[in-house]
PDB file of C-alpha atoms in Angstrom:
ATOM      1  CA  UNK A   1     -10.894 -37.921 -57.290  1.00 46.00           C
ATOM      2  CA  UNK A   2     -13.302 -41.082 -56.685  1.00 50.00           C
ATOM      3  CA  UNK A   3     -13.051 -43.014 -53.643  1.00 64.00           C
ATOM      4  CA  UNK A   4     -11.520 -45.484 -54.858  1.00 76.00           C
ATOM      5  CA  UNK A   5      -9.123 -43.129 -56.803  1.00 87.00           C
ATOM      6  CA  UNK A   6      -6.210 -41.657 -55.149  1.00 89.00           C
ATOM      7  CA  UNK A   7      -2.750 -40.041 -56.122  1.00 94.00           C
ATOM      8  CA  UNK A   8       0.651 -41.438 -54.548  1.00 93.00           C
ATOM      9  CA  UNK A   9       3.652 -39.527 -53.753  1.00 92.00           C
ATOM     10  CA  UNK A  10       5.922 -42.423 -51.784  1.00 93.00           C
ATOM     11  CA  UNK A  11       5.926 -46.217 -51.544  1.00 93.00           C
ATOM     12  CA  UNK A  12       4.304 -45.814 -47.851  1.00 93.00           C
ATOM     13  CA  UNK A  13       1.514 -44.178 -48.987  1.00 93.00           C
ATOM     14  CA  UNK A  14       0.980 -47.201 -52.039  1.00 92.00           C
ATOM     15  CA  UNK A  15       1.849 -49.698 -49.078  1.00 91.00           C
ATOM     16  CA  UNK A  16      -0.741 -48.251 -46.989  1.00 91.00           C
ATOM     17  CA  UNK A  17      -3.327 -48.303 -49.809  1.00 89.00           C
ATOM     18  CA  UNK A  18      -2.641 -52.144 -50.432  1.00 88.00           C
ATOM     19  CA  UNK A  19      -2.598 -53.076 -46.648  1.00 88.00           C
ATOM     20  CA  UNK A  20      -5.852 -51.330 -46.205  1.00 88.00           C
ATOM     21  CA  UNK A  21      -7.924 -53.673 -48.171  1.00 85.00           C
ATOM     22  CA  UNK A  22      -5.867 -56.769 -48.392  1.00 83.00           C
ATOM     23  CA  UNK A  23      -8.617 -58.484 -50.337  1.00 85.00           C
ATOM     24  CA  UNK A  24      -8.992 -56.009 -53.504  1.00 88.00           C
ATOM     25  CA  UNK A  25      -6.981 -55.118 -56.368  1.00 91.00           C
ATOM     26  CA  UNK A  26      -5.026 -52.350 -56.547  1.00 93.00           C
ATOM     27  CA  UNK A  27      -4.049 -50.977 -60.318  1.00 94.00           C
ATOM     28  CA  UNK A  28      -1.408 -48.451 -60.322  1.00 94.00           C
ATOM     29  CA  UNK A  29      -1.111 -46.018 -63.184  1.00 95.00           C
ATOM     30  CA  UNK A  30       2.519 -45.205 -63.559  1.00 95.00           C
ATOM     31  CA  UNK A  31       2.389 -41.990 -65.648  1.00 95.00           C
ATOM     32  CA  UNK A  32       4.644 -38.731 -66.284  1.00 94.00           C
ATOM     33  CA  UNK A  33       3.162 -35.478 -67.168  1.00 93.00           C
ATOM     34  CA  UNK A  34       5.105 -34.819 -70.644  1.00 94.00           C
ATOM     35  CA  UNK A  35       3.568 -38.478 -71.850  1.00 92.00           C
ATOM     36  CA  UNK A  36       1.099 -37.961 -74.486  1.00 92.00           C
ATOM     37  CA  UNK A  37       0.247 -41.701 -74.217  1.00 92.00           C
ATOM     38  CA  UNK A  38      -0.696 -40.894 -70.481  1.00 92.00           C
ATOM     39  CA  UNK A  39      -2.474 -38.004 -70.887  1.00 93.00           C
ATOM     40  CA  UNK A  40      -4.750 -40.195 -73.693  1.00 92.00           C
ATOM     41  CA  UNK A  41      -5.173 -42.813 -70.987  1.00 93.00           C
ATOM     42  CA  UNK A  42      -5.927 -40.793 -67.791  1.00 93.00           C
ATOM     43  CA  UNK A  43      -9.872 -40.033 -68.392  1.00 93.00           C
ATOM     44  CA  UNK A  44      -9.742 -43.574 -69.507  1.00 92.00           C
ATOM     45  CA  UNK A  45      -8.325 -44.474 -66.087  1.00 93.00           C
ATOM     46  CA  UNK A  46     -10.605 -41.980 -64.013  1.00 93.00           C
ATOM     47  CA  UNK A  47     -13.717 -43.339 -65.900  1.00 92.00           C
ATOM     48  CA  UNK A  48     -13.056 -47.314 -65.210  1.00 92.00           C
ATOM     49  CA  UNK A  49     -11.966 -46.370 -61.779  1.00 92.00           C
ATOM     50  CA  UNK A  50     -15.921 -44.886 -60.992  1.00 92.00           C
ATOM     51  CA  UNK A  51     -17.714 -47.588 -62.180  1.00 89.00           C
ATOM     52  CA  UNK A  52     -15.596 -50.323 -60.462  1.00 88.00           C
ATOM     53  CA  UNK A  53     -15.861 -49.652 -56.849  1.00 87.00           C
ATOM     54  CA  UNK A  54     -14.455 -52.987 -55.850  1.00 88.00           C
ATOM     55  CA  UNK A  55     -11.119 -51.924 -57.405  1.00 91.00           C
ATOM     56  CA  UNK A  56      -8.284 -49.695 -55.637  1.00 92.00           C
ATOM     57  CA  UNK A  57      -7.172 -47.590 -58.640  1.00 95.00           C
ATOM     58  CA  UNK A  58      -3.679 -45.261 -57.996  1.00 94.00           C
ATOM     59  CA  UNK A  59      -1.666 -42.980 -60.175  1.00 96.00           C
ATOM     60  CA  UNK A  60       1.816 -42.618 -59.747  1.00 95.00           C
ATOM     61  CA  UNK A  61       3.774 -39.678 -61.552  1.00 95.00           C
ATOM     62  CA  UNK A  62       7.133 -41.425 -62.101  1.00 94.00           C
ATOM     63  CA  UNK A  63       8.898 -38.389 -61.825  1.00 93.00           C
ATOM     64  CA  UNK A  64       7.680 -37.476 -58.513  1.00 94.00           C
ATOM     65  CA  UNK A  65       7.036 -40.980 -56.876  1.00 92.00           C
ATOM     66  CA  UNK A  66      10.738 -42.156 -57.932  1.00 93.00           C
ATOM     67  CA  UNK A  67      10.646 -44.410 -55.260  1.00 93.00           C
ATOM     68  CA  UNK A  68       7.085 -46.307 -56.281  1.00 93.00           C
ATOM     69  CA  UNK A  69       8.743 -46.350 -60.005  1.00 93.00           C
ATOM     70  CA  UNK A  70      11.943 -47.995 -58.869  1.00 93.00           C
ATOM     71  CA  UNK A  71      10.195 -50.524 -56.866  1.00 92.00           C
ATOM     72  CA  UNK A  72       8.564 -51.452 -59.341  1.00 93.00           C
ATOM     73  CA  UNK A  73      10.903 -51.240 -61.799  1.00 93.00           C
ATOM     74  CA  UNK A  74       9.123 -48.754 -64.375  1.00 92.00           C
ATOM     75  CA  UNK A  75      10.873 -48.053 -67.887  1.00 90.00           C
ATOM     76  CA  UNK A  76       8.014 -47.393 -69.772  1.00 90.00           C
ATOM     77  CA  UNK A  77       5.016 -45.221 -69.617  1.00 91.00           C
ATOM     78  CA  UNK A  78       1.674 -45.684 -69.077  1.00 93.00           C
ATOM     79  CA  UNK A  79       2.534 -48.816 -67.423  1.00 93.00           C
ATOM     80  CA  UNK A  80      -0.141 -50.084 -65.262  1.00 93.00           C
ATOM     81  CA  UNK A  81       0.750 -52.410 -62.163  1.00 92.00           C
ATOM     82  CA  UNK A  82      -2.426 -55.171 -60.959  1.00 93.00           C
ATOM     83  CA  UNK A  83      -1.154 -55.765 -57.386  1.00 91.00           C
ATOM     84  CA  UNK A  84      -2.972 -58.188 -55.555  1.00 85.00           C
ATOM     85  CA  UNK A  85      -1.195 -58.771 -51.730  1.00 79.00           C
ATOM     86  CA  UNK A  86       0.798 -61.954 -51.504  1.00 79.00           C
ATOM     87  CA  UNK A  87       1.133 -61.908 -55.351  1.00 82.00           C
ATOM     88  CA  UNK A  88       3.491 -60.872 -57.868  1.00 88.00           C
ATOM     89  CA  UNK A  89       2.599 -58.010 -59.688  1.00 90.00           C
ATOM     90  CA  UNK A  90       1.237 -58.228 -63.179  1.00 90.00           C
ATOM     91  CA  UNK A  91       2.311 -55.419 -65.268  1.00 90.00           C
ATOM     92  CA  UNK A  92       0.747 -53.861 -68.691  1.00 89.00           C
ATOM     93  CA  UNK A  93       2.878 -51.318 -70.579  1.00 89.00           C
ATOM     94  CA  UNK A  94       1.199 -49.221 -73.264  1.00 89.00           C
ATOM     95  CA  UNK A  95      -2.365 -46.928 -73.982  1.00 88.00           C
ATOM     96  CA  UNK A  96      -5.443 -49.211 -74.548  1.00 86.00           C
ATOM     97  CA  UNK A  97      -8.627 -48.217 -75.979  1.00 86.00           C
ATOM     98  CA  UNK A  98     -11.359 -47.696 -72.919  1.00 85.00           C
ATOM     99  CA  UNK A  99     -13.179 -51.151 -73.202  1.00 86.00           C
ATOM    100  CA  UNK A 100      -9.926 -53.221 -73.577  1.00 89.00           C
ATOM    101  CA  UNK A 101      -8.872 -51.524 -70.654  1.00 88.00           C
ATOM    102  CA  UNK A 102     -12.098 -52.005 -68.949  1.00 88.00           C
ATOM    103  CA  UNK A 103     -12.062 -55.624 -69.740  1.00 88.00           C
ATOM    104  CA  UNK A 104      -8.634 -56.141 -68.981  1.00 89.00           C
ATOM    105  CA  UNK A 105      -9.233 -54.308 -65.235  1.00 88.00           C
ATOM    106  CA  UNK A 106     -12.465 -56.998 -64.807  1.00 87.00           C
ATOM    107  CA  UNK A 107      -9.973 -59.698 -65.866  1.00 86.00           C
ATOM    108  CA  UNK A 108      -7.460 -59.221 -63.290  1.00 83.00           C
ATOM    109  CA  UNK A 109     -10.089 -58.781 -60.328  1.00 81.00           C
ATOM    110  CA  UNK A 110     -11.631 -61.471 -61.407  1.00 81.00           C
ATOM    111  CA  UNK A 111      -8.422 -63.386 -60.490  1.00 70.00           C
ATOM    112  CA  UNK A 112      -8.121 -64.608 -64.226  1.00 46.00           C
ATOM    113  CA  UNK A 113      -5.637 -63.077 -65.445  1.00 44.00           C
ATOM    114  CA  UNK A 114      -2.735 -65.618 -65.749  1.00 46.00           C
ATOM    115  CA  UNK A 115       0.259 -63.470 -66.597  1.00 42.00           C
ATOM    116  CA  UNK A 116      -1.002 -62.610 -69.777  1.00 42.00           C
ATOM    117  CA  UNK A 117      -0.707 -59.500 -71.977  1.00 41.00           C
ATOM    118  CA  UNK A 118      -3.887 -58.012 -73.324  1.00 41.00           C
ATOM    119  CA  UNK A 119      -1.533 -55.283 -75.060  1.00 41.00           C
ATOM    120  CA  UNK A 120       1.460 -55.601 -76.438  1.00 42.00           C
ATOM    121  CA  UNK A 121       2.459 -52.270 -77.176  1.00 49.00           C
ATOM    122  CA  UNK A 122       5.697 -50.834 -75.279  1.00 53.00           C
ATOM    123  CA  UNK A 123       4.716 -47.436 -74.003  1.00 57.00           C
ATOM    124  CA  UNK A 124       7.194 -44.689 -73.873  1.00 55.00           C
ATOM    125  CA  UNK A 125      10.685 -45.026 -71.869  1.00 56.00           C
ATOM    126  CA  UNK A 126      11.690 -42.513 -68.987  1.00 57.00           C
ATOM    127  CA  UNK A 127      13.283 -40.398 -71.921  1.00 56.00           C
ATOM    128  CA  UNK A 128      10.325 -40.172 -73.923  1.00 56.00           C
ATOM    129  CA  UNK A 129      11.295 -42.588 -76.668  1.00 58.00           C
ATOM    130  CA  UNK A 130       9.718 -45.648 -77.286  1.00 58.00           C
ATOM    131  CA  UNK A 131      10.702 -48.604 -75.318  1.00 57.00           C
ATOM    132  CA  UNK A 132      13.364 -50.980 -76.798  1.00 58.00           C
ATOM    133  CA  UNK A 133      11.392 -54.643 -78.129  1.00 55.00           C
ATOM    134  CA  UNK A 134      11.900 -57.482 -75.818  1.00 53.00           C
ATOM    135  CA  UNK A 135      15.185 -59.154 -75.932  1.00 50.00           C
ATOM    136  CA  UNK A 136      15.045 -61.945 -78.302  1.00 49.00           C
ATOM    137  CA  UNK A 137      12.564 -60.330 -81.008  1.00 50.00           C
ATOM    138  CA  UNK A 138      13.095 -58.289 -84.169  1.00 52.00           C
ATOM    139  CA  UNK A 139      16.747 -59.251 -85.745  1.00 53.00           C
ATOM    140  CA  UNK A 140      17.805 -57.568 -88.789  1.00 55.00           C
ATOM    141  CA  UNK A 141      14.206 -57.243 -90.760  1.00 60.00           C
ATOM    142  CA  UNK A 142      13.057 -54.892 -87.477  1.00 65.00           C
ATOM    143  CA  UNK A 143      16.331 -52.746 -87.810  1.00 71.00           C
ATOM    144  CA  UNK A 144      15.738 -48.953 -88.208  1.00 75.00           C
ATOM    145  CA  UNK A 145      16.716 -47.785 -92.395  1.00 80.00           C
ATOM    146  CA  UNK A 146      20.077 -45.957 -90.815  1.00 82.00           C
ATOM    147  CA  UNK A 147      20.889 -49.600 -89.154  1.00 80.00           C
ATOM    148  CA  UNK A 148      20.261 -51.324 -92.190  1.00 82.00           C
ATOM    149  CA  UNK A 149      21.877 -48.853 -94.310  1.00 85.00           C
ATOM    150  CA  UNK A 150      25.345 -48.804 -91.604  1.00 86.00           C
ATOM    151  CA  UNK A 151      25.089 -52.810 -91.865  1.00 85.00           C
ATOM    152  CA  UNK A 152      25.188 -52.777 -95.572  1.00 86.00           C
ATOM    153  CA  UNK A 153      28.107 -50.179 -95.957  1.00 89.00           C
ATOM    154  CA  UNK A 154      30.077 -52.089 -93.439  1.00 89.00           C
ATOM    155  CA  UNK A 155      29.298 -55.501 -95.541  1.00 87.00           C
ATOM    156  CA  UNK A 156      30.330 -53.982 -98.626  1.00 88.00           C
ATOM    157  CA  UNK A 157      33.754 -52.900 -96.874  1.00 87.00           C
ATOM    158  CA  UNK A 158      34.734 -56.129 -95.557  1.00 89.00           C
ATOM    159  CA  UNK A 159      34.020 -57.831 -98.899  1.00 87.00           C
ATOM    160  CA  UNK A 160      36.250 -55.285-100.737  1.00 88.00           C
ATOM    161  CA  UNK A 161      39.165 -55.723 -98.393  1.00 87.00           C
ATOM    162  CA  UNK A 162      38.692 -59.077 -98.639  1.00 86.00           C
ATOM    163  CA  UNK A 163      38.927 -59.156-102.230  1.00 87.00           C
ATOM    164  CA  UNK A 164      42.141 -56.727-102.365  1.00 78.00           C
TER     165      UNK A 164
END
């Protein structure tokens, strides 16, 4: 791997990483090995990581760095972590395309980031489905056809024994 490139097994070997250059970023790639998602995004990862030397890039395999994952409190994969020391993390869930992700990378050293979302996708849960929408989004138009179909027969139910 690049220099600035390294693999994680345990939160003291990410803590170590972080303390070691207290004035970089550090992006953390939390990835599983059955995540197609990942797998699309890890030459993306490798490549941005050589060409921005000032950056600490680490990958974390959720299933083997379980303690990194709950720390950080991963649900979804790729999710990648911007962790600057004496900040709050700044989390992005979901593959990018190579020069968003470059851009959003630059972004975040820059210090400009902000809290926002360059992506809004929501990755793949622990379980390999997709992540469940934010609370507070969707209602019934976003239901799946089986919900909609359930909600309907149950509808047409109550109205009848109602009516009777």
């Amino acid at each position: 791997m690049a220099n600035n490139l390294n693999e994680i097994s345990s939160l003291s070997e990410l803590q170590r990483i972080i303390e070691k250059s207290p004035d970089k970023l550090t992006v953390i790639d939390f990835y599983a090995t059955w995540c197609g998602p990942c797998k699309m995004m890890a030459p993306t990862f490798a490549e941005v990581a050589k060409s921005t030397p000032n950056v600490n890039f680490v990958k974390c395999d959720v299933d083997k760095a379980q303690d990194v994952a709950k720390e950080y409190k991963i649900s979804a994969m790729p999710t990648f972590a911007f962790v600057r020391p004496g900040s709050e993390p700044q989390f992005v869930r979901g593959a990018m395309q190579k020069d968003k992700f470059k851009a959003v990378v630059e972004q975040h050293a820059a210090g400009l980031a902000g809290g926002t979302t360059p992506f809004s996708g929501r990755g793949q849960t622990l379980g390999g489905a997709p992540a469940a929408p934010p609370i507070g989004t969707g209602g019934i138009i976003n239901l799946s056809p089986q919900a909609k179909v359930l909600l309907g027969l149950v509808g047409a139910y109550l109205l009848l024994w109602y009516f009777s």
